[in-house]
C-alpha atoms as one frame of an Amber mdcrd trajectory, in Angstrom:
protein
  74.262 136.282  31.397  71.835 136.596  34.312  71.597 139.707  36.444  73.430
 139.783  39.757  70.965 139.705  42.648  71.479 142.119  45.534  69.655 142.110
  48.851  69.410 145.571  50.437  68.597 145.672  54.159  67.694 148.994  55.764
  64.964 150.031  58.188  64.573 153.345  56.329  62.114 152.900  53.457  63.442
 155.954  51.610  66.981 154.532  51.688  65.714 151.208  50.319  63.839 152.966
  47.528  66.679 155.269  46.442  69.410 152.626  46.495  67.119 150.027  44.936
  66.247 152.379  42.078  69.918 153.229  41.502  70.988 149.575  41.448  68.098
 148.561  39.209  69.163 151.267  36.743  72.606 149.629  36.771  71.043 146.290
  35.768  71.057 144.510  39.116  68.109 142.482  40.347  67.191 144.034  43.697
  65.327 142.522  46.629  64.904 144.313  49.937  64.149 143.826  53.611  63.377
 146.325  56.358  64.603 144.212  59.275  67.057 141.499  60.226  64.611 138.603
  60.389  63.272 139.271  56.888  66.848 139.682  55.655  67.858 136.265  56.983
  64.837 134.596  55.363  65.406 136.309  52.017  69.133 135.578  52.050  68.448
 131.882  52.496  65.596 131.616  49.995  66.857 134.017  47.301  70.627 133.372
  47.521  71.709 136.890  46.464  75.178 137.551  45.082  75.663 140.336  47.628
  73.979 141.802  50.704  74.069 145.530  51.446  73.326 145.809  55.138  72.642
 148.842  57.306  74.482 148.472  60.610  72.188 150.575  62.768  68.691 149.028
  62.786  66.176 148.482  65.596  65.796 144.948  66.886  68.489 142.852  65.240
  71.278 145.168  64.078  73.495 144.638  61.060  76.296 143.001  63.050  73.879
 140.406  64.436  72.441 139.740  60.985  75.947 139.289  59.587  76.848 136.865
  62.384  73.725 134.776  61.740  74.447 134.765  57.997  77.935 133.363  58.711
  76.507 130.649  60.977  74.157 129.369  58.255  75.806 127.032  55.713  73.399
 128.294  53.026  74.352 131.966  53.468  77.871 131.924  54.915  79.604 132.684
  51.607  77.465 135.655  50.552  79.579 138.843  50.633  78.275 141.685  52.823
  78.773 145.448  52.482  77.838 147.447  55.573  76.320 150.921  55.270  76.493
 153.208  58.290  76.230 156.813  59.332  78.586 156.021  62.228  81.836 156.465
  60.269  83.439 159.879  60.160  84.007 161.031  56.584  86.969 163.281  55.822
  87.910 164.351  52.309  86.264 161.371  50.626  87.425 158.837  53.189  84.933
 156.324  54.486  84.039 155.075  51.038  84.901 151.402  51.241  86.912 151.143
  54.452  87.672 147.704  55.803  86.544 147.259  59.394  86.946 143.833  61.008
  87.523 142.399  57.517  84.186 143.776  56.206  83.632 146.521  53.664  81.999
 149.459  55.412  80.670 152.438  53.482  79.685 155.671  55.199  76.288 157.282
  54.666  75.692 159.393  52.770  77.585 157.315  50.230  79.004 158.171  46.846
  77.122 155.958  44.378  80.180 155.473  42.138  82.287 154.257  45.059  79.499
 151.995  46.260  78.972 150.659  42.732  82.630 149.731  42.364  82.519 147.827
  45.678  79.306 146.093  44.604  80.718 145.066  41.234  83.850 143.669  42.835
  82.045 141.777  45.602  78.989 140.570  43.663  81.327 138.496  41.527  82.694
 136.643  44.582  79.516 134.669  45.334  80.190 131.067  44.395  77.267 128.712
  44.000  77.800 125.066  44.932
């Protein structure tokens, strides 16, 4: 069975490194982008099973990237998990909330909660 491929998009290099290392240790193939334009190119060329997308980025933010992914027939079916520091966390809440029909995980995230969302969503990508 081939590894599930995950595209991580975050303008913070440290965040990319830490999450990438964690996911690689969990046997995912990880590719990364530091901005929206690179993310769109990689999503189309690499066809990941899942995209983990920071909402708050300079230039093209995560919402814009997500909208452009949905407009492209080659990327419209790739599941997206948003990461943000904009959600208020209370007693463990904010780990996998649905906002506008998207999974949104608050930073700092709990890796076990994020991993369960990733495992569930990475299996949804259907290749034609």
